[in-house]
Coordinates of C-alpha atoms in Angstrom, one line a residue:
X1 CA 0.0 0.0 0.0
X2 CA 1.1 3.6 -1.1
X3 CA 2.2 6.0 1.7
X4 CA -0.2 8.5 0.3
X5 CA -3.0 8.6 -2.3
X6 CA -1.3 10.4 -5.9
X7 CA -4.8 12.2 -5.6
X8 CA -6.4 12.4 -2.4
X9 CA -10.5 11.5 -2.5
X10 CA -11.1 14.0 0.2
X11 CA -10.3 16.8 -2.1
X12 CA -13.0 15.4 -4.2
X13 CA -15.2 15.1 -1.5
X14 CA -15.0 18.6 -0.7
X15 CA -15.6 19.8 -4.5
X16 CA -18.9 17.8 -4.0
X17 CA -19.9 19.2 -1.0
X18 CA -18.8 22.5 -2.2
X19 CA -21.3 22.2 -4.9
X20 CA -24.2 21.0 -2.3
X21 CA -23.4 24.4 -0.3
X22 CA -23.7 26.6 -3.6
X23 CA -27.3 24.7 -4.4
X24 CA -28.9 25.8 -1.1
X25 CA -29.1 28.7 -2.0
X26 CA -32.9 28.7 -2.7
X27 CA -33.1 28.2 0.8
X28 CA -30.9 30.7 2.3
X29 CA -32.3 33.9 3.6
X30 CA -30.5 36.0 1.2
X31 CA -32.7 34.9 -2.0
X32 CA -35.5 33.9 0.0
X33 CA -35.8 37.9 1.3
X34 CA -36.0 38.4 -2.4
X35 CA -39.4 36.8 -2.5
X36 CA -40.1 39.2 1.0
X37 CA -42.2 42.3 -0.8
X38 CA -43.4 39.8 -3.4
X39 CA -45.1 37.4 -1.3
X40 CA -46.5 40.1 0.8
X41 CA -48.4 42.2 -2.1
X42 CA -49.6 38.8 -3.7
X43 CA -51.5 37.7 -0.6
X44 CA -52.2 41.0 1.2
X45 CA -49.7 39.5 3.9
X46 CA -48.6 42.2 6.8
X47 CA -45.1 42.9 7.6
X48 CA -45.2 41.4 10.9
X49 CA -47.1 38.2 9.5
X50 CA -45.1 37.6 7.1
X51 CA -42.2 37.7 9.8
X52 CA -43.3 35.9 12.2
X53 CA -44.4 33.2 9.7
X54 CA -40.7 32.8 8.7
X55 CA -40.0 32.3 11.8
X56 CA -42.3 30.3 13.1
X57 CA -41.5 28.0 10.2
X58 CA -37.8 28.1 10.5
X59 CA -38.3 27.4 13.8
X60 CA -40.0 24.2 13.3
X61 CA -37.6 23.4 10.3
X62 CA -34.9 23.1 12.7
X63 CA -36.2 20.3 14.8
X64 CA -35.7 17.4 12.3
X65 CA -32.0 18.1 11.7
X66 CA -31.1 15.7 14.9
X67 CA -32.8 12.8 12.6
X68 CA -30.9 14.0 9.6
X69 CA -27.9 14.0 11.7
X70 CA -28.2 10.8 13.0
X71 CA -29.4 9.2 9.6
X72 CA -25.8 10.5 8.2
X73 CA -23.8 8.7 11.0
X74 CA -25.7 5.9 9.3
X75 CA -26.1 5.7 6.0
X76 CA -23.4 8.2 5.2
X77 CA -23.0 11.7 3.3
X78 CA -22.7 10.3 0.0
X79 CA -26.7 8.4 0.3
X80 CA -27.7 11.7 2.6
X81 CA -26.2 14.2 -0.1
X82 CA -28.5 12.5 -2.6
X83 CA -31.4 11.9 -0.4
X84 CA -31.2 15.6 0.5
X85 CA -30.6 17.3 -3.1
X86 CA -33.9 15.1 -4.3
X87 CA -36.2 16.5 -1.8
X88 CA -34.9 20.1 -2.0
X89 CA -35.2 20.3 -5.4
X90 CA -38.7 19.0 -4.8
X91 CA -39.4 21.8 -2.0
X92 CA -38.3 24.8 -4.8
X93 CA -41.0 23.2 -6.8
X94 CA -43.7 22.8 -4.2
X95 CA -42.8 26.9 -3.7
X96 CA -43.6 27.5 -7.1
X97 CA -47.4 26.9 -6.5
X98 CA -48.2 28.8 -2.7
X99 CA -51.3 30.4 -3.1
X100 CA -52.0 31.6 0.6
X101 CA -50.3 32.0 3.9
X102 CA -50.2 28.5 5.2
X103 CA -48.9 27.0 1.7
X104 CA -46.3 29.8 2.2
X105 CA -45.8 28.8 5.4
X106 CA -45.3 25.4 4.3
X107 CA -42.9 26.2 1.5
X108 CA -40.6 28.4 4.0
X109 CA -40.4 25.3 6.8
X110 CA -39.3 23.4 3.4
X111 CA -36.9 25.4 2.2
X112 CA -35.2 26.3 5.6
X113 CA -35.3 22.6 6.9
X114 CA -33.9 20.8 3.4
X115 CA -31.6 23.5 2.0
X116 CA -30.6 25.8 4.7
X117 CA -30.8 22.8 7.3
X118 CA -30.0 19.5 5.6
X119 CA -28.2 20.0 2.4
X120 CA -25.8 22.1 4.4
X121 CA -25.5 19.8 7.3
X122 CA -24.6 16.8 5.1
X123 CA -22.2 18.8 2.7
X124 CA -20.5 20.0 5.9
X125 CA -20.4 16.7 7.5
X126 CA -19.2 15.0 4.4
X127 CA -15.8 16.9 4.6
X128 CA -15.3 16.5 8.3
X129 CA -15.0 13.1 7.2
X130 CA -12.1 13.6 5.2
X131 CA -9.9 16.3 7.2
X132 CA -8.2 17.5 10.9
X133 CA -5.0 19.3 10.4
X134 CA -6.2 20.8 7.4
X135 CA -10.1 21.4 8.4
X136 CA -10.0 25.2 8.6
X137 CA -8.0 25.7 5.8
X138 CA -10.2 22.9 3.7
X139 CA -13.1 25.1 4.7
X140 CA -11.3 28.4 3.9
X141 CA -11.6 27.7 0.0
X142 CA -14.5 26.0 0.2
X143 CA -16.2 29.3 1.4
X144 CA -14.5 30.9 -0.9
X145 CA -16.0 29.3 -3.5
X146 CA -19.6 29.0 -2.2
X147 CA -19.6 33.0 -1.7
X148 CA -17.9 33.8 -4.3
X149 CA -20.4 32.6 -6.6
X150 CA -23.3 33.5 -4.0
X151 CA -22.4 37.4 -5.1
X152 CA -24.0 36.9 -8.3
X153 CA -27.1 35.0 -7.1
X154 CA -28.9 37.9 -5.8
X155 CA -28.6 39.8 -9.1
X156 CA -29.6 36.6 -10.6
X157 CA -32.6 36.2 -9.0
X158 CA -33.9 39.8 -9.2
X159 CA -33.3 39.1 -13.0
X160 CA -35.3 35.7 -13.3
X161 CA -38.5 36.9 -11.2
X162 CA -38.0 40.0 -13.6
X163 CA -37.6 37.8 -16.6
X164 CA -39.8 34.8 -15.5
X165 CA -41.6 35.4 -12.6
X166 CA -41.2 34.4 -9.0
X167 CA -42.8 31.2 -9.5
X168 CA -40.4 29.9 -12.3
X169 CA -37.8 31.0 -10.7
X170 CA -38.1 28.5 -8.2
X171 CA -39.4 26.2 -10.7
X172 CA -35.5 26.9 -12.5
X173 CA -34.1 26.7 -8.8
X174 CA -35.3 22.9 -8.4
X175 CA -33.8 21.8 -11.3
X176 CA -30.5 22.8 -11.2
X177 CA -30.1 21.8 -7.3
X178 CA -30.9 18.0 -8.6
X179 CA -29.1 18.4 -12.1
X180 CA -26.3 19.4 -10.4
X181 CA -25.5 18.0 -6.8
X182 CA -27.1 14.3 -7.3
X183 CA -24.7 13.3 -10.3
X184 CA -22.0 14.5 -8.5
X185 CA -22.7 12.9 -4.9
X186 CA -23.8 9.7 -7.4
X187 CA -20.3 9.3 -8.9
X188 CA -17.6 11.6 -6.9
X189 CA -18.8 11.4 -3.2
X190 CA -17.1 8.8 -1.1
X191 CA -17.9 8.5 3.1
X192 CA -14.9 8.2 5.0
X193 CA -10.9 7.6 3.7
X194 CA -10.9 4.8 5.7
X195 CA -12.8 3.1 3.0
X196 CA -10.4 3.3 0.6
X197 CA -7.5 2.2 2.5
X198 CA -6.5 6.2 3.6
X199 CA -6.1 8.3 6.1
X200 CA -7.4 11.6 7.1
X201 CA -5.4 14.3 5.4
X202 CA -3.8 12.2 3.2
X203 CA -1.4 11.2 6.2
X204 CA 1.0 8.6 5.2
X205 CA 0.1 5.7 7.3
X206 CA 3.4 5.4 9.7
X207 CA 2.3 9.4 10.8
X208 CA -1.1 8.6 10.7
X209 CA -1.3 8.8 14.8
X210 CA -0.9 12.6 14.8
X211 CA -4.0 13.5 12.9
X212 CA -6.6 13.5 16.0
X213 CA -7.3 16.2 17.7
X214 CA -5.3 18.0 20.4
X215 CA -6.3 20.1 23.1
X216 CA -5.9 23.2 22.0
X217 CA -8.5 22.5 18.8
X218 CA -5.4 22.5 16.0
X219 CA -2.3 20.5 14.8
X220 CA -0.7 17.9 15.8
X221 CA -1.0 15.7 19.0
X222 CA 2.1 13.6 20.3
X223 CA 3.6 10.3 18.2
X224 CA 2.0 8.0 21.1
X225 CA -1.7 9.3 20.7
X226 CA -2.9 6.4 19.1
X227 CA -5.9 6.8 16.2
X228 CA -7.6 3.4 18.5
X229 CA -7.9 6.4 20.9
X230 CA -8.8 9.3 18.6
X231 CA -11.8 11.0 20.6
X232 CA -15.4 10.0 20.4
X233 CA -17.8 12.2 22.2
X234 CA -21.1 11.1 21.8
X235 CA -23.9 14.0 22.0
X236 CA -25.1 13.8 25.2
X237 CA -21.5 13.5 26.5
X238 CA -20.4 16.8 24.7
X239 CA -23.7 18.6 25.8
X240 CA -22.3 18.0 29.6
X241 CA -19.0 20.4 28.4
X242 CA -19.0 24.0 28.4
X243 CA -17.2 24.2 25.3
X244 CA -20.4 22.8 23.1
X245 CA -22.3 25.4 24.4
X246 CA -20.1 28.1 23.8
X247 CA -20.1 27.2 20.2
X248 CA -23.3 26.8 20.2
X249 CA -24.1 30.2 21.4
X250 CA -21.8 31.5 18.7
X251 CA -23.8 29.3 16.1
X252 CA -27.4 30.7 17.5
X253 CA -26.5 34.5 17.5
X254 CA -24.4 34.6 14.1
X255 CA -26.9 33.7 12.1
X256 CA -29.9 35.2 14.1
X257 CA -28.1 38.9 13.4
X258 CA -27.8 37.8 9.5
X259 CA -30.9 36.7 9.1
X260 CA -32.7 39.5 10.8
X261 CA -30.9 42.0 8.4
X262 CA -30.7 40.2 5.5
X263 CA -34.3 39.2 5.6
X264 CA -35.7 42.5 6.0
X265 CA -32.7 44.7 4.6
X266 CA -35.2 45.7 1.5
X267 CA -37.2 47.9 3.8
X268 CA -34.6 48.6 6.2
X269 CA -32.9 50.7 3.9
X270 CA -35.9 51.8 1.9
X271 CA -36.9 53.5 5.7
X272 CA -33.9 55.3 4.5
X273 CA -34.6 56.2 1.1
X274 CA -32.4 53.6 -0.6
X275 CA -33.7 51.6 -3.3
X276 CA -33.6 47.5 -3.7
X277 CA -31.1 47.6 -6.4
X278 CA -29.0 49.0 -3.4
X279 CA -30.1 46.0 -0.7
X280 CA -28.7 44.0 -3.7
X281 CA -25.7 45.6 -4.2
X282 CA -25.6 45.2 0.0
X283 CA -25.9 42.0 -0.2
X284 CA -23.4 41.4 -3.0
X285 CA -20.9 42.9 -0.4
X286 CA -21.5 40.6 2.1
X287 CA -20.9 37.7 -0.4
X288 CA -17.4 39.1 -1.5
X289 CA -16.7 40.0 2.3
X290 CA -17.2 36.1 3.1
X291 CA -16.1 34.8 0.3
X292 CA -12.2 37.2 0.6
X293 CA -12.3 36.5 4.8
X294 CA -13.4 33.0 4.0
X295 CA -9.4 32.0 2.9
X296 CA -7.8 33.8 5.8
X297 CA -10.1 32.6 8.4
X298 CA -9.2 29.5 7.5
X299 CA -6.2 29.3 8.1
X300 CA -6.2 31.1 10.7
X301 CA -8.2 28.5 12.3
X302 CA -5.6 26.1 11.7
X303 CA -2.9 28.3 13.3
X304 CA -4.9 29.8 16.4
X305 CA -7.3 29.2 19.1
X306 CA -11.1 28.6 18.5
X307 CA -11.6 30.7 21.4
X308 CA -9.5 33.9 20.0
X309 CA -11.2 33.8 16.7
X310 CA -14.7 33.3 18.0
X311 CA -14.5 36.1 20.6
X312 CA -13.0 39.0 17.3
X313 CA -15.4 37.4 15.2
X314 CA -18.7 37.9 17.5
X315 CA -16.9 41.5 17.7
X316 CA -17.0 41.9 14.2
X317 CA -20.2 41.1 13.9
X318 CA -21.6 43.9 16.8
X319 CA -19.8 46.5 15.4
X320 CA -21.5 45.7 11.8
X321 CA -24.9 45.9 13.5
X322 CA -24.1 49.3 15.3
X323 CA -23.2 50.4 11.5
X324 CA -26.2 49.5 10.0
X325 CA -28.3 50.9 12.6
X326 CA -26.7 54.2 11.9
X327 CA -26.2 53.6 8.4
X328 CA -28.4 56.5 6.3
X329 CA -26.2 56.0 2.9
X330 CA -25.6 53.5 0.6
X331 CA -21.8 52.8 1.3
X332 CA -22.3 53.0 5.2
X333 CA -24.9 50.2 4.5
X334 CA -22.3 48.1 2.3
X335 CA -19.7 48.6 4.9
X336 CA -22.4 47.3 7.6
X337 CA -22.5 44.1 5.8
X338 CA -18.8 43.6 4.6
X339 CA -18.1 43.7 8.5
X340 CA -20.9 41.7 9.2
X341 CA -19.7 39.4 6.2
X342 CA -16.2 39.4 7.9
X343 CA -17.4 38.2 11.3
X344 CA -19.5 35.8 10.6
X345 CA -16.9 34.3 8.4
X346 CA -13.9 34.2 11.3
X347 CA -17.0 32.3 13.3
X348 CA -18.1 30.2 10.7
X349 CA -14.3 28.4 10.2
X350 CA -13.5 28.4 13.6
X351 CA -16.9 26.6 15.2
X352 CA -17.3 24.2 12.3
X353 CA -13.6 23.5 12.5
X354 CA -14.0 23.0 16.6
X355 CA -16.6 21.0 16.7
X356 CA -15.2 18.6 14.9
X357 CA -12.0 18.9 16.4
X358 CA -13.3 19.2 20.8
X359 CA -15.4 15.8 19.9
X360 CA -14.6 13.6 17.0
X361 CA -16.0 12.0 14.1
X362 CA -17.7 8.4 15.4
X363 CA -21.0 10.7 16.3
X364 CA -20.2 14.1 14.5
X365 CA -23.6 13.9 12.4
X366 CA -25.1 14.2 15.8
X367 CA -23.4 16.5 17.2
X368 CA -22.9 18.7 13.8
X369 CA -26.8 18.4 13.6
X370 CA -27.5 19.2 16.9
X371 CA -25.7 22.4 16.5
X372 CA -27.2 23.2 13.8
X373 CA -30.5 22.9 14.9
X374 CA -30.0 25.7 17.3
X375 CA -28.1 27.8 14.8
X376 CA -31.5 27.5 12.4
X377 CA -33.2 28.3 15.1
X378 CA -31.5 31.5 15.3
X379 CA -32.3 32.3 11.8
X380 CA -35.6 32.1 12.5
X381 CA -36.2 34.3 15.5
X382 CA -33.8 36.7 13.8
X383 CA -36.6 38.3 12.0
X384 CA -39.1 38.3 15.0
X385 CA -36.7 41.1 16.6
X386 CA -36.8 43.9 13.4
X387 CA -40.5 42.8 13.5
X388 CA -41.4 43.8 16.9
X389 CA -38.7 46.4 16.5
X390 CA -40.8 47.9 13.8
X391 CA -44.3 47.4 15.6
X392 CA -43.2 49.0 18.7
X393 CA -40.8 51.5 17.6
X394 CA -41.5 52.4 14.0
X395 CA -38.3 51.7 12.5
X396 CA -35.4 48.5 12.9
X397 CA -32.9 50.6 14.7
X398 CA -33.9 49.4 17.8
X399 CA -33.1 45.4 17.0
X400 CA -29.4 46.3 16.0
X401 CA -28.5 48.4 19.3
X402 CA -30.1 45.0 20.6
X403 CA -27.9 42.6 18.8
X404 CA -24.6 45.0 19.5
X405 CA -25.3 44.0 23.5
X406 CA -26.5 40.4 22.9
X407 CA -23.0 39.6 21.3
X408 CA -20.6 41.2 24.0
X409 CA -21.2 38.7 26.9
X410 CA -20.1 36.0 23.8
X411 CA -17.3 38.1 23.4
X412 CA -15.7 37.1 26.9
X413 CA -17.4 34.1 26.9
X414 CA -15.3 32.8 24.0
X415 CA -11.6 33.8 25.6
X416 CA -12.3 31.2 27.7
X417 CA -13.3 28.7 25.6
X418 CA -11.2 25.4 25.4
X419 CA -11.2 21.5 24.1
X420 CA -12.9 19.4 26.6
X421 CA -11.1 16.8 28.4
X422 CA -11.0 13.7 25.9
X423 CA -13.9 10.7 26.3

């Protein structure tokens, strides 16, 4: 047997799953807001309505994501990555024929639990598989990739409901998720190395021992740390560790703060005069702001301490909501979500990379699910708080000066975050 693959799977593996995290789109709050105004003139749908049924639905979407967790650990992210693509694609289809507010309901818990939820889960499991050492850097140019091409998909789907209508568009959306991800998953996507005779990052087989995590989150561990030993937290032990709920803190609030201002950032900046060519252009920025900190972060993650980078990213991220909540021009609304773009970008590599890294791979469907339950939860109540913030206060203001003080406690919070002892 070689001492190393000529072409490591894993790199395929993570072109695959690549692809899976480009074709949820259609369920990500960013094209979904596009669909916001639209949905709410068609059916005579109030602001707050239409809020809280996104929430409410995401919500509920988030629930099932410990079964498609613990259906990966079983049948693996190569049948799951199929499994979920079909469905999606189905889900954009089922969207294309809402004709009230409970089919719209209906079509948001679909597209949040199969694409934002599932598809995303499995893509991001799939790589975990594969990589350690190289984990934040592996997810660096994946990211790069995914949101580099997300900068266009705004644009594009202004264009198609302008060309087509809103209800091909999604029709289109369906399509491409199955054309695309399920002969991919079909032919390239492989479970875990160990199948093939590898080793995680391509390790030749005599250093094979010092790929398992070490204490600190990243690199090596020493020569006698033996892979019979590599750590295995199962969920419920990992929910007994401060550490898992650290990250998972980080996971709820990052995406809450997105969602909230992505979801509504049409009529946040209309308030101000702005137009929705300039929400799109805002949310362009925040695609190239992820997708140039997505490299960096990366590798930072590989060099540093998932405590450091979680605690400047949750920074990051309250400094970009004080911005937009002052923001009363176009570029002051582009720089809130470049920064926010940034933060959420240093705390998306080093989570992912941590959870993986504090409790292993044996149940890391599990646990990767479970956490990202709770983080879909946060993208749902996300919009309740510029919903009430409107109701009560007449403007959205108010819900950023909000999410600027629920991020500094997770600021300190994350200093002090560290691998658990091993199971």
């Amino acid at each position: 047997m070689p001492r190393k693959h000529p072409w490591f799977p894993g790199y395929t593996v993570a072109g695959v799953a690549t692809v899976g995290l480009i074709a949820s789109a259609p369920g990500q709050t960013f094209i979904i807001s596009q669909l916001n105004p639209i949905l709410r003139e068609t059916f005579d749908i109030p602001e707050l309505t239409l809020n809280t049924a996104y929430t409410i639905a995401t919500v509920a979407a988030a629930f099932p994501l410990v079964l498609v967790g613990a259906m990966t650990d079983r049948l693996g992210p190569r049948r799951m990555l199929i499994i979920t693509a079909l469905t999606f694609g189905g889900a954009c289809a089922l969207t294309s024929v809402v004709s009230n507010l409970l089919s719209v309901f209906c079509a948001f818990f679909l597209l949040r639990f199969l694409g934002q939820g599932a598809l995303s889960l499995v893509s991001q499991h799939a790589v975990a598989m594969w990589f350690h050492r190289r984990l934040g850097s592996i997810h660096g140019i994946k990211q790069v990739v995914v949101f580099g091409l997300w900068i266009l998909f705004p644009q594009l789907a202004v264009f198609l409901i302008s060309q087509f209508g809103w209800r091909e568009t999604y029709l289109i959306f369906g399509a491409l998720v199955i054309l695309f991800v399920v002969p991919l998953a079909v032919f390239f996507m492989r479970d875990r190395p160990e199948q093939l005779g590898l080793r995680m990052d391509n390790d030749a087989h005599e250093h094979a021992d010092t790929a398992t995590p070490d204490p600190s989150g990243a690199g090596p561990i020493p020569d006698e740390y033996t892979p019979s030993r590599e750590v295995a937290f199962t969920l419920r032990e990992a929910m007994r560790t401060p550490a898992y709920w650290i990250l998972c803190s980080v996971i709820f609030l990052s995406p809450l703060i997105g969602t909230a201002m992505l979801f509504d950032l049409v009529p946040i900046l209309g308030r101000r005069g702005m137009t929705p060519v300039d929400a799109a252009l805002a949310t362009s920025a925040w695609t190239a702001a992820m997708a140039l900190a997505a490299l960096p972060s990366g590798i930072a993650t590989d060099r540093f301490r998932a405590g450091i980078l979680t605690s400047l990213g949750m920074g990051v991220i309250a400094l970009s909501a004080l911005t937009l909540a002052a923001a009363d021009s176009t570029l002051l609304a582009v720089l809130a979500l470049v920064l926010f773009g940034v933060g959420q970008s240093i705390v998306a590599a080093s989570a992912s990379a941590a959870l993986a890294r504090y409790f292993g791979r044996a149940h890391h469907g599990a646990i990767r699910s479970s956490a990202t339950r709770i983080g879909v939860i946060g993208t749902g109540l996300g919009p309740i708080f510029t919903g009430l913030s409107v109701h009560f206060t007449g403007g959205y203001s108010a819900a950023m000066i909000a999410f600027v003080f629920m991020c500094l406690p997770l600021v300190i919070l994350c200093l002090r975050l560290h691998a658990p002892a091993r199971s």
